CSV table of C-alpha atoms and ligand atoms in Angstrom, one decimal:
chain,number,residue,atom,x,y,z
A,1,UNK,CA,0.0,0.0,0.0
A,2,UNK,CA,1.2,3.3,-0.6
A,3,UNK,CA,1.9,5.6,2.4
A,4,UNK,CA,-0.7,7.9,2.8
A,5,UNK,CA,0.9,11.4,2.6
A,6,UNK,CA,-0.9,14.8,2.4
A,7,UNK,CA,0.8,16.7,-0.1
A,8,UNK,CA,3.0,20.1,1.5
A,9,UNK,CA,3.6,21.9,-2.1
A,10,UNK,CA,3.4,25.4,-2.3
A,11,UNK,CA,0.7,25.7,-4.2
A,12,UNK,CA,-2.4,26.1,-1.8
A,13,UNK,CA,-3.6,22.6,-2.1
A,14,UNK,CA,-6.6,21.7,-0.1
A,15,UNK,CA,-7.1,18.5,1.3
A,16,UNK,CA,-10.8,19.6,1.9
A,17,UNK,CA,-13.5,19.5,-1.0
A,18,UNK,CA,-14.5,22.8,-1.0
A,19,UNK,CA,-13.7,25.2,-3.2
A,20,UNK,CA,-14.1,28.8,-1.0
A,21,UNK,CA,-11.3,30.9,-2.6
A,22,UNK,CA,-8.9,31.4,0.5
A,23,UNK,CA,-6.8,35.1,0.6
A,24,UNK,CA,-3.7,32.7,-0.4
A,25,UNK,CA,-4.9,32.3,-3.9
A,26,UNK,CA,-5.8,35.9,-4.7
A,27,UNK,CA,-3.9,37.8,-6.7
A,28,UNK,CA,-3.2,41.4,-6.9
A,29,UNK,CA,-6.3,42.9,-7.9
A,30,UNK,CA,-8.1,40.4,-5.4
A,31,UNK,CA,-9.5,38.1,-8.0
A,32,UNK,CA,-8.6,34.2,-7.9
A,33,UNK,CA,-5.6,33.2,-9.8
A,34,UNK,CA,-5.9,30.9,-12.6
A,35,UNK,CA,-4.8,27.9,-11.3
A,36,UNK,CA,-2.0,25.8,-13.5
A,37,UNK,CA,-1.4,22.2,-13.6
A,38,UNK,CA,1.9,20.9,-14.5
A,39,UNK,CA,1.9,17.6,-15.7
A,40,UNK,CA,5.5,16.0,-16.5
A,41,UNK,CA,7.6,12.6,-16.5
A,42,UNK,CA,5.1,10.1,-18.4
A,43,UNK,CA,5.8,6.3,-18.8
A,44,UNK,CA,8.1,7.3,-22.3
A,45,UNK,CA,11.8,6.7,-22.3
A,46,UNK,CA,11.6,11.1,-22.1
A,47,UNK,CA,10.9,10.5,-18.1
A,48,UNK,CA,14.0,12.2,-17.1
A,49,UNK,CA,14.0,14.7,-19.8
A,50,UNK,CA,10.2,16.0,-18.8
A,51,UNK,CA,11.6,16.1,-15.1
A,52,UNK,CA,14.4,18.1,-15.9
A,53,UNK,CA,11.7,20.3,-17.9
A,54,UNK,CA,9.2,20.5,-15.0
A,55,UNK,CA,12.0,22.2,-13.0
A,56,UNK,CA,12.6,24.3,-15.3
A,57,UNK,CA,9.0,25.6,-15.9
A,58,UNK,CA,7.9,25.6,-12.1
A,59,UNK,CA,11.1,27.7,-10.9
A,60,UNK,CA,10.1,30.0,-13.9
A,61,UNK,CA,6.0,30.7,-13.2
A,62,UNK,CA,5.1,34.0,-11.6
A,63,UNK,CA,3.3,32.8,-8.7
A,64,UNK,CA,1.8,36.1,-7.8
A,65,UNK,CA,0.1,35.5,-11.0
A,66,UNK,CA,-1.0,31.9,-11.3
A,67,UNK,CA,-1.2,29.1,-8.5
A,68,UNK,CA,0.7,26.0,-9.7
A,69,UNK,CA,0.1,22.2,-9.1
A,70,UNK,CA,2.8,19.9,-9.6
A,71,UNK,CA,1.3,16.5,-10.8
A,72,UNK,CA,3.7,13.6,-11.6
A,73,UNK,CA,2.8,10.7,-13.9
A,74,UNK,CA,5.7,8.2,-12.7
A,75,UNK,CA,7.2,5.7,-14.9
A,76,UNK,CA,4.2,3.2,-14.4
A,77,UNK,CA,2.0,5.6,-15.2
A,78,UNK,CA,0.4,6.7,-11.7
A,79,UNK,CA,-0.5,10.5,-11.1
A,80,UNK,CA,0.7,11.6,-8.2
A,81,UNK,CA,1.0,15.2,-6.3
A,82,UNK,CA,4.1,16.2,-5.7
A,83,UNK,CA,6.2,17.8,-2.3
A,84,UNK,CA,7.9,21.3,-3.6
A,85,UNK,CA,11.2,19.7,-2.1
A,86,UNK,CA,11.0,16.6,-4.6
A,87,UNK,CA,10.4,19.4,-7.5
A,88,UNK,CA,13.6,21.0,-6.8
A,89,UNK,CA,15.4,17.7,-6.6
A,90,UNK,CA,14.8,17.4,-10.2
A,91,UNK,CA,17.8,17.6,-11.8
A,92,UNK,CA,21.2,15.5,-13.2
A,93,UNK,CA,23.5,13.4,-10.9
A,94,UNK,CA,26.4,12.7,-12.4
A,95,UNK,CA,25.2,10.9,-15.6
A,96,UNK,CA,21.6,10.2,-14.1
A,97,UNK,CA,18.3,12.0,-14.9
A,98,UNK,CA,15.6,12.1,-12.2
A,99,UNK,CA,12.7,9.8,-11.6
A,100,UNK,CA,9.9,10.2,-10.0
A,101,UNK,CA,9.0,8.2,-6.9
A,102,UNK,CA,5.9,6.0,-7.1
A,103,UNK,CA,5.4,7.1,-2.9
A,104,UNK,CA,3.5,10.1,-3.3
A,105,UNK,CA,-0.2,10.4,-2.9
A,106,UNK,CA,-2.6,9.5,-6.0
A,107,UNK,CA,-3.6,12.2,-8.1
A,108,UNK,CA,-6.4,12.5,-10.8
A,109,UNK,CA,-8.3,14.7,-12.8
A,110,UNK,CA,-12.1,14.1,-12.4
A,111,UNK,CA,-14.6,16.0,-14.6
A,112,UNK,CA,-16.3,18.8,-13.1
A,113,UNK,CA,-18.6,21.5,-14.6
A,114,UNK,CA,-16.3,23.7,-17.1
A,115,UNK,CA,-13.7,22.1,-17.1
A,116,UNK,CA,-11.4,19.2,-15.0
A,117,UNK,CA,-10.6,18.9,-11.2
A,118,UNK,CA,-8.0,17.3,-9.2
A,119,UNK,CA,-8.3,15.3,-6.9
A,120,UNK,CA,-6.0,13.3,-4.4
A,121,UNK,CA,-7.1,9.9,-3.5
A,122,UNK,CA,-6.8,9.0,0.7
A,123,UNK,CA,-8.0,6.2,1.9
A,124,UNK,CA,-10.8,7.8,3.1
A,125,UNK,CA,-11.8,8.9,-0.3
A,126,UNK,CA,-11.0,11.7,-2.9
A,127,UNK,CA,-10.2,15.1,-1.5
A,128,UNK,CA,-10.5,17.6,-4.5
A,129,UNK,CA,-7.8,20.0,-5.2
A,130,UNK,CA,-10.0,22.4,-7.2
A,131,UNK,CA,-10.7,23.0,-11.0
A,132,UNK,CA,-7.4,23.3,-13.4
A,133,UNK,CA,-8.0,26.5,-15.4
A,134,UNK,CA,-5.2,25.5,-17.6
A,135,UNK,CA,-2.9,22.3,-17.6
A,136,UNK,CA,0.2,22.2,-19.1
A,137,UNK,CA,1.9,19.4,-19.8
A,138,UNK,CA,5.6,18.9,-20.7
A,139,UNK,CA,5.5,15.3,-21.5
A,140,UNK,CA,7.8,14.3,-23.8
A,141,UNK,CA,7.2,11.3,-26.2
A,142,UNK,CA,4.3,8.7,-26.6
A,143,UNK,CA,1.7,9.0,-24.2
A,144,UNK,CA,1.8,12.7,-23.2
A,145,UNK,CA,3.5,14.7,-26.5
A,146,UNK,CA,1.5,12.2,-29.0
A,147,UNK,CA,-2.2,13.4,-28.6
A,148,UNK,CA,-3.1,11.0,-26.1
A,149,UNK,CA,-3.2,13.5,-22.9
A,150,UNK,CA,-4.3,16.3,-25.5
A,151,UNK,CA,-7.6,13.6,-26.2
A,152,UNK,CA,-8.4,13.6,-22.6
A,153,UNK,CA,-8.2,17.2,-22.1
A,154,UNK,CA,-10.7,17.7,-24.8
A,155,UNK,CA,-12.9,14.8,-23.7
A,156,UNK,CA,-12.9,16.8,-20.1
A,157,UNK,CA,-13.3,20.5,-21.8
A,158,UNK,CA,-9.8,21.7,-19.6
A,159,UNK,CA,-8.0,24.3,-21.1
A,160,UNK,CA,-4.3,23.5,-22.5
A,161,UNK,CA,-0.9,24.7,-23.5
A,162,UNK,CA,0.4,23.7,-26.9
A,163,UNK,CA,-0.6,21.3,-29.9
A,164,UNK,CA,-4.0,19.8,-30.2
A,165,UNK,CA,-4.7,16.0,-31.0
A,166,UNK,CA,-3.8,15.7,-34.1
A,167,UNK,CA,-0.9,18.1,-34.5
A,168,UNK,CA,0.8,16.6,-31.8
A,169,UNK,CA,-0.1,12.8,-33.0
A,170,UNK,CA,1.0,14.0,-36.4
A,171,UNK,CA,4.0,15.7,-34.5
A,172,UNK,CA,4.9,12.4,-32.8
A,173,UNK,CA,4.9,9.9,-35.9
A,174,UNK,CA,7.6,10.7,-37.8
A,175,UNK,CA,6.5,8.8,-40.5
A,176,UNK,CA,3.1,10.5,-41.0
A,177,UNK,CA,5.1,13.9,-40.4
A,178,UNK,CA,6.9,13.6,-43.4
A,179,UNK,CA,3.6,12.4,-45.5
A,180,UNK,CA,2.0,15.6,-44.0
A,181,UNK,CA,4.9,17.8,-44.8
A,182,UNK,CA,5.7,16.4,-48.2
A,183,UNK,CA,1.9,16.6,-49.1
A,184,UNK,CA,1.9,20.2,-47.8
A,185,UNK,CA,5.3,20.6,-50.5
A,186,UNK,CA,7.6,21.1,-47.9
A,187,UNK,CA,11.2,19.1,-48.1
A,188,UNK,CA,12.0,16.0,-46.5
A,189,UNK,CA,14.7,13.6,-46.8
A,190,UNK,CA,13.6,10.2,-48.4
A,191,UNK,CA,12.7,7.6,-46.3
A,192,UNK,CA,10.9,4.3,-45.3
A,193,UNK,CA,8.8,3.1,-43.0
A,194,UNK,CA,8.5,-0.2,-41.5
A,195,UNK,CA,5.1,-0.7,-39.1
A,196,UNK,CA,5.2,-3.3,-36.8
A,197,UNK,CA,2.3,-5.7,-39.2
A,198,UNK,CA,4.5,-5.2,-41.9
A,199,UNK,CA,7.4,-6.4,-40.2
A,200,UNK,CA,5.9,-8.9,-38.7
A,201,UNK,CA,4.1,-10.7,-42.6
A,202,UNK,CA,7.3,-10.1,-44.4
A,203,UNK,CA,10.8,-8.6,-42.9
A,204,UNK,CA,12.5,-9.5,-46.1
A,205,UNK,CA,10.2,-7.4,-48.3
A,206,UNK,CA,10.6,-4.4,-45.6
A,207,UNK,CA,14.7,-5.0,-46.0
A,208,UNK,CA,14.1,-5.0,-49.7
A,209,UNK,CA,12.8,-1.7,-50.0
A,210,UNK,CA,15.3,-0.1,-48.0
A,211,UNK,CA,17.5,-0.6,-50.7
A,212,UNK,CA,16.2,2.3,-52.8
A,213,UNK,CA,18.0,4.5,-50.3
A,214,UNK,CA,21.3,5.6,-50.1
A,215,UNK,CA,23.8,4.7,-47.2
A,216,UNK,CA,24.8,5.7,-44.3
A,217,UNK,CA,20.6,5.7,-43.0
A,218,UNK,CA,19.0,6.6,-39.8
A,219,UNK,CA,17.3,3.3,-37.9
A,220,UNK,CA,14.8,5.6,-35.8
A,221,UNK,CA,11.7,4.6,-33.8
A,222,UNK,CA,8.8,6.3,-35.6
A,223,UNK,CA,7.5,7.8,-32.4
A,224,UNK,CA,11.2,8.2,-30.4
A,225,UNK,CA,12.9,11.2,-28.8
A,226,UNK,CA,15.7,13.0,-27.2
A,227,UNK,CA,17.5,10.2,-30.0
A,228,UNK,CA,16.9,7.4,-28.0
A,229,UNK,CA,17.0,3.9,-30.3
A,230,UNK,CA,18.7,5.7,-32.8
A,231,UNK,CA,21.1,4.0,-34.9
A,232,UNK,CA,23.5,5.5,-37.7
A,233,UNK,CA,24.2,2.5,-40.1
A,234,UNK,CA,27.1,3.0,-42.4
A,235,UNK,CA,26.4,-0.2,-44.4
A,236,UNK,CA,23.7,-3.3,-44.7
A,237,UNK,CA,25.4,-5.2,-42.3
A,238,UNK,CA,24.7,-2.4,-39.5
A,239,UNK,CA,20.9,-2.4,-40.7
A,240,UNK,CA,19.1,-5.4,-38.8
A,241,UNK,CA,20.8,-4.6,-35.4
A,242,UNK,CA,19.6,-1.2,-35.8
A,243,UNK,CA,16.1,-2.2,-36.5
A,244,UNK,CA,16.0,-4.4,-33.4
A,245,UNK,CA,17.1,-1.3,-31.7
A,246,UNK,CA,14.8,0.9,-32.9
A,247,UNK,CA,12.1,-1.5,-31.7
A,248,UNK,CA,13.0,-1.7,-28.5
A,249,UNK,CA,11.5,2.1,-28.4
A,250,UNK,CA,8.4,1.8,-31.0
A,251,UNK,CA,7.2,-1.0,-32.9
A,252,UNK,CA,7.3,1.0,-36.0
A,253,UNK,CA,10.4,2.0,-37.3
A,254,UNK,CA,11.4,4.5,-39.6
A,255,UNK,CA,14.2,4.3,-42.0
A,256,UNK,CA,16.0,7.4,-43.3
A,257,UNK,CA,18.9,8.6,-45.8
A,258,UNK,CA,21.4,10.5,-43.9
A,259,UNK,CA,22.3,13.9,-44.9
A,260,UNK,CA,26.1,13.9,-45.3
A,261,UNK,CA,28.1,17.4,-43.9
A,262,UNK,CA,24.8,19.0,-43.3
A,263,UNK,CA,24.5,21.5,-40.8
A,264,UNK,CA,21.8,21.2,-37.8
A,265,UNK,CA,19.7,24.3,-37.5
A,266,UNK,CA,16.8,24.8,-35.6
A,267,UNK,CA,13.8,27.3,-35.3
A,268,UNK,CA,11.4,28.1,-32.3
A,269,UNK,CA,8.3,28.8,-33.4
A,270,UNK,CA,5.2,30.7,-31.6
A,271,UNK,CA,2.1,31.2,-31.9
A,272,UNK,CA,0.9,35.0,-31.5
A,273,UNK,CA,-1.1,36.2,-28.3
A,274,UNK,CA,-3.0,38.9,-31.0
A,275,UNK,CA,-4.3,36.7,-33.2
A,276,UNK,CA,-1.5,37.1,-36.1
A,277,UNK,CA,0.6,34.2,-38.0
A,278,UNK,CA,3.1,32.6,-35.6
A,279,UNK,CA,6.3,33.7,-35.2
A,280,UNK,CA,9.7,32.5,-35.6
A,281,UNK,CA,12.5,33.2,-33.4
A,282,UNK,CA,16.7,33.5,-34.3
A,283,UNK,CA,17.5,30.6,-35.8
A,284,UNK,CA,20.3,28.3,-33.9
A,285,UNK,CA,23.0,26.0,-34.8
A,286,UNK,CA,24.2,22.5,-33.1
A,287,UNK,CA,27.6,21.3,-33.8
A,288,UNK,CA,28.4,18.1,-32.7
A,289,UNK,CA,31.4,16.1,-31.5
A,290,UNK,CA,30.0,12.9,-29.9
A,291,UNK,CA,31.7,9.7,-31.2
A,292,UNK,CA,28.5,8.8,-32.9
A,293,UNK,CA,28.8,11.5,-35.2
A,294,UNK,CA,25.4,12.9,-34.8
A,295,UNK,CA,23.0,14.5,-32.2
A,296,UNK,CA,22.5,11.7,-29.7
A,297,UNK,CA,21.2,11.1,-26.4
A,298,UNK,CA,24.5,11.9,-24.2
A,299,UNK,CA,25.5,14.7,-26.7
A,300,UNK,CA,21.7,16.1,-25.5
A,301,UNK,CA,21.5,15.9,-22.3
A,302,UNK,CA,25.1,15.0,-20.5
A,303,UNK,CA,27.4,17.6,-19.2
A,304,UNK,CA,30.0,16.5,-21.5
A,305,UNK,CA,32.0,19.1,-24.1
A,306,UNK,CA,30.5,17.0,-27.5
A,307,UNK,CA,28.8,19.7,-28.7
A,308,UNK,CA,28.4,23.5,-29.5
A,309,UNK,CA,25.1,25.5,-29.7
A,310,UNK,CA,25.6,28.3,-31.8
A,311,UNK,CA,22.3,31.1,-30.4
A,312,UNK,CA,21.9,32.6,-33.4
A,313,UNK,CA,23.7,30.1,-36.0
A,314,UNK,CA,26.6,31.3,-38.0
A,315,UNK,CA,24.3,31.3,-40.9
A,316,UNK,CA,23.5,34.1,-44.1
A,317,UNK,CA,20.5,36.6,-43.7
A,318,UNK,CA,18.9,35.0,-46.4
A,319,UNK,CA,19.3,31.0,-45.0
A,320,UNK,CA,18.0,32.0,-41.3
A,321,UNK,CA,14.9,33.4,-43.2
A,322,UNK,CA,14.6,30.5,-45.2
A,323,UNK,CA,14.7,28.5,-42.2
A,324,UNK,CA,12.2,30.5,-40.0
A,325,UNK,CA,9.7,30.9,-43.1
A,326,UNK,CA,9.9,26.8,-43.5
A,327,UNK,CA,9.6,26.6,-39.4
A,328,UNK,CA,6.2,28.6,-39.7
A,329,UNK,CA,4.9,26.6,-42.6
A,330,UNK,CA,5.9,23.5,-40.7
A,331,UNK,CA,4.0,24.7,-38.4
A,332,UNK,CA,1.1,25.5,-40.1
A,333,UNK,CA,0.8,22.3,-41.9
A,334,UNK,CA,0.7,20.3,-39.2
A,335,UNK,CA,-2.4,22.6,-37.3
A,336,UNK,CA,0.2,23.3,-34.3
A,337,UNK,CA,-0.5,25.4,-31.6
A,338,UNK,CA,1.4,27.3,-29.2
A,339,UNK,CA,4.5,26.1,-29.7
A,340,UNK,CA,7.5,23.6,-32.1
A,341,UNK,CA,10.6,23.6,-32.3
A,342,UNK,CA,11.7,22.9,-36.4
A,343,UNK,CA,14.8,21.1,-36.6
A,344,UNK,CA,16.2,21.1,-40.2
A,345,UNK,CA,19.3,20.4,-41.7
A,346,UNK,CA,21.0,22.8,-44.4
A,347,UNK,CA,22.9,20.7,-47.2
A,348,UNK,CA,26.2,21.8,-48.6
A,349,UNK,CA,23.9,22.6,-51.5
A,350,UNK,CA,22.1,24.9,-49.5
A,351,UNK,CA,19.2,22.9,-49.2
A,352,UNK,CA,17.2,23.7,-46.3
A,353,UNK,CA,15.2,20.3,-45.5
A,354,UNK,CA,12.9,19.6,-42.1
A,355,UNK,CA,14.4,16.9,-39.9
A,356,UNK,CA,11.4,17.1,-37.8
A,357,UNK,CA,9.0,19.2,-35.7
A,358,UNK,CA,8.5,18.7,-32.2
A,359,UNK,CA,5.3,19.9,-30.0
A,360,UNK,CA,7.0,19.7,-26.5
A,361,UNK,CA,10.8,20.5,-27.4
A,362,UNK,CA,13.1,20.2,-24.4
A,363,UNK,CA,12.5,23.2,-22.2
A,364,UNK,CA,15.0,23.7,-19.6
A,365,UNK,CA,16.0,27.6,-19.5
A,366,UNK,CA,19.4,25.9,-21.1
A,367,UNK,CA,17.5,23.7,-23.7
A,368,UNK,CA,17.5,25.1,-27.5
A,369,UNK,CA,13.9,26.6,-27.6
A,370,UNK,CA,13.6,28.8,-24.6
A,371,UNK,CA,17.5,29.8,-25.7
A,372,UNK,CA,16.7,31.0,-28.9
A,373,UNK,CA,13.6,33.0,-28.1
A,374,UNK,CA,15.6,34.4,-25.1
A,375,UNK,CA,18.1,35.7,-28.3
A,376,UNK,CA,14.6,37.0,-29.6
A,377,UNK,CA,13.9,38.9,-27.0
A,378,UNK,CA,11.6,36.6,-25.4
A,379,UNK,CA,13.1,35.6,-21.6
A,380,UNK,CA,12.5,32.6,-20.0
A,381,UNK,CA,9.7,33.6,-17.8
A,382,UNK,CA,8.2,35.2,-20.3
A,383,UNK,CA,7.8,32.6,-22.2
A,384,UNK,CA,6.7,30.5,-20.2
A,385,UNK,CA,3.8,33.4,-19.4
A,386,UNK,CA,2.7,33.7,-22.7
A,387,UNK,CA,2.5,29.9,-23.4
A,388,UNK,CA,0.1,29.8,-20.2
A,389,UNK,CA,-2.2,33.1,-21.1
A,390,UNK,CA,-2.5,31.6,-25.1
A,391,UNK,CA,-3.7,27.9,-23.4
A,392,UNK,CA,-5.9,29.8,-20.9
A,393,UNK,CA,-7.6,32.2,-24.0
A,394,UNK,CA,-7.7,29.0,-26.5
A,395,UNK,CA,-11.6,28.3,-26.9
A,396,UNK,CA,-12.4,24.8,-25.7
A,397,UNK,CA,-14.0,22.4,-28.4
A,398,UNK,CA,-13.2,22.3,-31.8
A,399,UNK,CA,-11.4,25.4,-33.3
B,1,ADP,N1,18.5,11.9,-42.0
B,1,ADP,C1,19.5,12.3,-41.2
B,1,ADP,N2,20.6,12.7,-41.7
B,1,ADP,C2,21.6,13.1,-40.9
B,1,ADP,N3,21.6,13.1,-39.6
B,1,ADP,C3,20.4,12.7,-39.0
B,1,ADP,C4,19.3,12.3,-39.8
B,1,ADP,N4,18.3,11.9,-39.0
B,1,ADP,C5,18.7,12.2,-37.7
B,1,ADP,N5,20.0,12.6,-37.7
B,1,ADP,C6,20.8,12.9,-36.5
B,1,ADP,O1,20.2,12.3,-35.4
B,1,ADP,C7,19.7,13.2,-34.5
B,1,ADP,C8,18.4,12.7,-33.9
B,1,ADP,O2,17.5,12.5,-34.9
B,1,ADP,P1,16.0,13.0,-34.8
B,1,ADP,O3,15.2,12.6,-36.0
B,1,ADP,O4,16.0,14.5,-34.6
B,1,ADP,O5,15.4,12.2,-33.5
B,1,ADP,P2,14.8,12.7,-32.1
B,1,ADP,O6,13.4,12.9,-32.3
B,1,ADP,O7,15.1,11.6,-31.2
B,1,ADP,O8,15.5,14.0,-31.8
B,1,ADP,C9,19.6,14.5,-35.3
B,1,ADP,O9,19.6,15.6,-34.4
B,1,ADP,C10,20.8,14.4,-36.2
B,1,ADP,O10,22.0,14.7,-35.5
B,2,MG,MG1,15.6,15.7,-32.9
């Protein structure tokens, strides 16, 4: 049994199931403050990666303006309310990225009358927390940055930050990103994908058609992240492991041509509190020097000297704006909200192609997106401000 434990956060949670607005949750001009709900870690390989996120986000909110709830989902997928000393705790040790303790008390979002509520679960019953105005979740990966968490927010009519269903399951598959994007006529590399049923009738015929592409290739799982399961194969002898890998991670794997002495660029994009077309902030460079010879996991996230971020790139006037007018379109042709990171790579043609979009880039105040709209003029807080007040004035339903 798990211990029972009232939860001590700082953000005004009451065990009792009224919701009588007490003076700690006004704000200045005396009316209640819109209360957010942080949702991070998630049962993806991303766990750490969201944690490191969350502490990120939480140390950034302006609590005279909005109350904040911390709400876990822990690796096997419980909701749980979380103590404000085990949110600052969430952060690297030596080559470790934190996890979240299944010992906390059970939290869940019931439906209430416009809009979702939490609630903690005692053993004496559910004590309700009050109603989420807004919930923001920095999942990364499937189940929480693929549409699923986005579904239930709909189905309970709660306010959210950032993509919709679809955009973020379209966001997610990186398979069905490229169909969108190339169907939209926006460039992607070649590629092949290899879903699990397909796999399964005939892995021969799936090894066959990866022969119409051009060595070294990309083993990636369709719905990966943060590179995890990512293999660079240099010839076919390197292609089965690399499969296997990428299985481990997703049962659908995507196959990819490599782009030789490309450059890494990347674009933050925004969507506009007036109303306007999103925008797009500086555009930024990643060099690496990992062993792997590309953008992996440790290269990401490990304190280690393997690569340089370049905030703004190195780049021509005329490529950055090539780059942020394909980050927008990218954008736009998946029905994003909120906010993507575009990640493309620039050929030694000066081809600008779209690696991929994501709908919950990394978002530490040292990760690439809130970097390059702090060199936009955008600062941390800020940003994490405006990213609330858009999900609080987004229209529930369909829009
Ligand atoms: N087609 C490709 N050509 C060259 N490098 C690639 C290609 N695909 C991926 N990479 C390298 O692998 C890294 C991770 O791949 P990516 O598709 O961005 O996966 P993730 O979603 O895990 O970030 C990229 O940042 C890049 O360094
Ligand atoms: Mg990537």
């Amino acid at each position: 049994m798990k211990p029972e434990r009232t939860p001590t956060t700082d953000h005004a949670l009451h065990p009792d199931a009224t919701r009588t607005t007490s003076r700690a949750e006004m704000g200045p001009a005396g009316t209640r403050r819109p209360r957010v709900a942080v949702i991070f870690g998630g049962v993806s390989s991303e766990h750490g990666v969201s944690c490191l996120t969350a502490a990120g986000v939480l140390a950034a909110i302006d609590r005279d303006r909005y109350e904040v709830v911390g709400v876990g989902i822990t690796r096997t997928g419980r909701w749980v309310v979380l103590d404000s000393d085990v949110m600052t705790r969430l952060q690297v040790v030596g080559s470790s990225l934190p996890e979240l303790s299944e010992d906390a008390v059970d939290a869940l979002l019931v439906p209430a009358a416009g809009g979702g509520e939490l609630a903690v679960r005692h053993q004496s019953g559910l004590s309700k927390l009050g109603p989420v105005d807004v919930a923001f979740s920095l999942l990364h990966g499937p189940f929480g940055e693929d549409g699923t968490i986005q579904g239930l927010f709909e189905m309970m009519g709660v306010r959210y930050v950032g993509a919709g269903v679809l955009a973020s399951a379209v966001g997610m598959d990186k398979h069905y990103m490229k169909l969108v994007l190339s169907a939209s006529g926006l460039p992607v590399g070649p590629f092949v994908a290899i879903p699990a049923t397909e796999w399964r009738r005939d892995p021969t015929a799936c090894l066959e058609s990866v022969a119409a592409l051009n060595y070294p290739l990309y083993v990636k799982p369709a719905r990966g992240g943060s590179s995890l399961g990512i293999t660079k194969v240099d010839d076919v002898s390197g292609l089965e492991p690399a499969i296997a890998c990428a299985q481990q991670y997703d049962p659908k794997v995507i196959i990819e041509e490599g782009f030789v002495d490309a450059r890494e660029l990347e674009c933050g994009v925004l969507d506009d509190p007036g109303g306007g077309c999103p925008m797009a902030s500086q555009v930024a460079e990643i060099r690496v020097h990992s062993e792997s010879g590309f953008y992996d996991f440790d290269a990401k996230y490990l304190p280690e000297e393997q690569v340089d971020l370049d905030v703004p790139a190195d780049v021509r006037l005329d490529i950055a704006e090539q780059v942020q007018r394909l980050a927008v379109r990218t954008f736009e042709a998946i029905g994003c909200e909120g906010l993507a990171r575009v990640d493309v790579f620039l050929t030694p043609e000066e081809r600008v192609v779209v690696n991929e979009i994501n709908t919950m880039p990394g978002f530490t105040e040292h990760s690439m997106f809130p970097r390059m709209w702090a060199a936009s003029g955008v600062s941390y807080p800020e940003l994490v401000d405006r990213l609330i007040r858009l999900g609080l004035e987004r229209p529930v339903g369909l829009r």
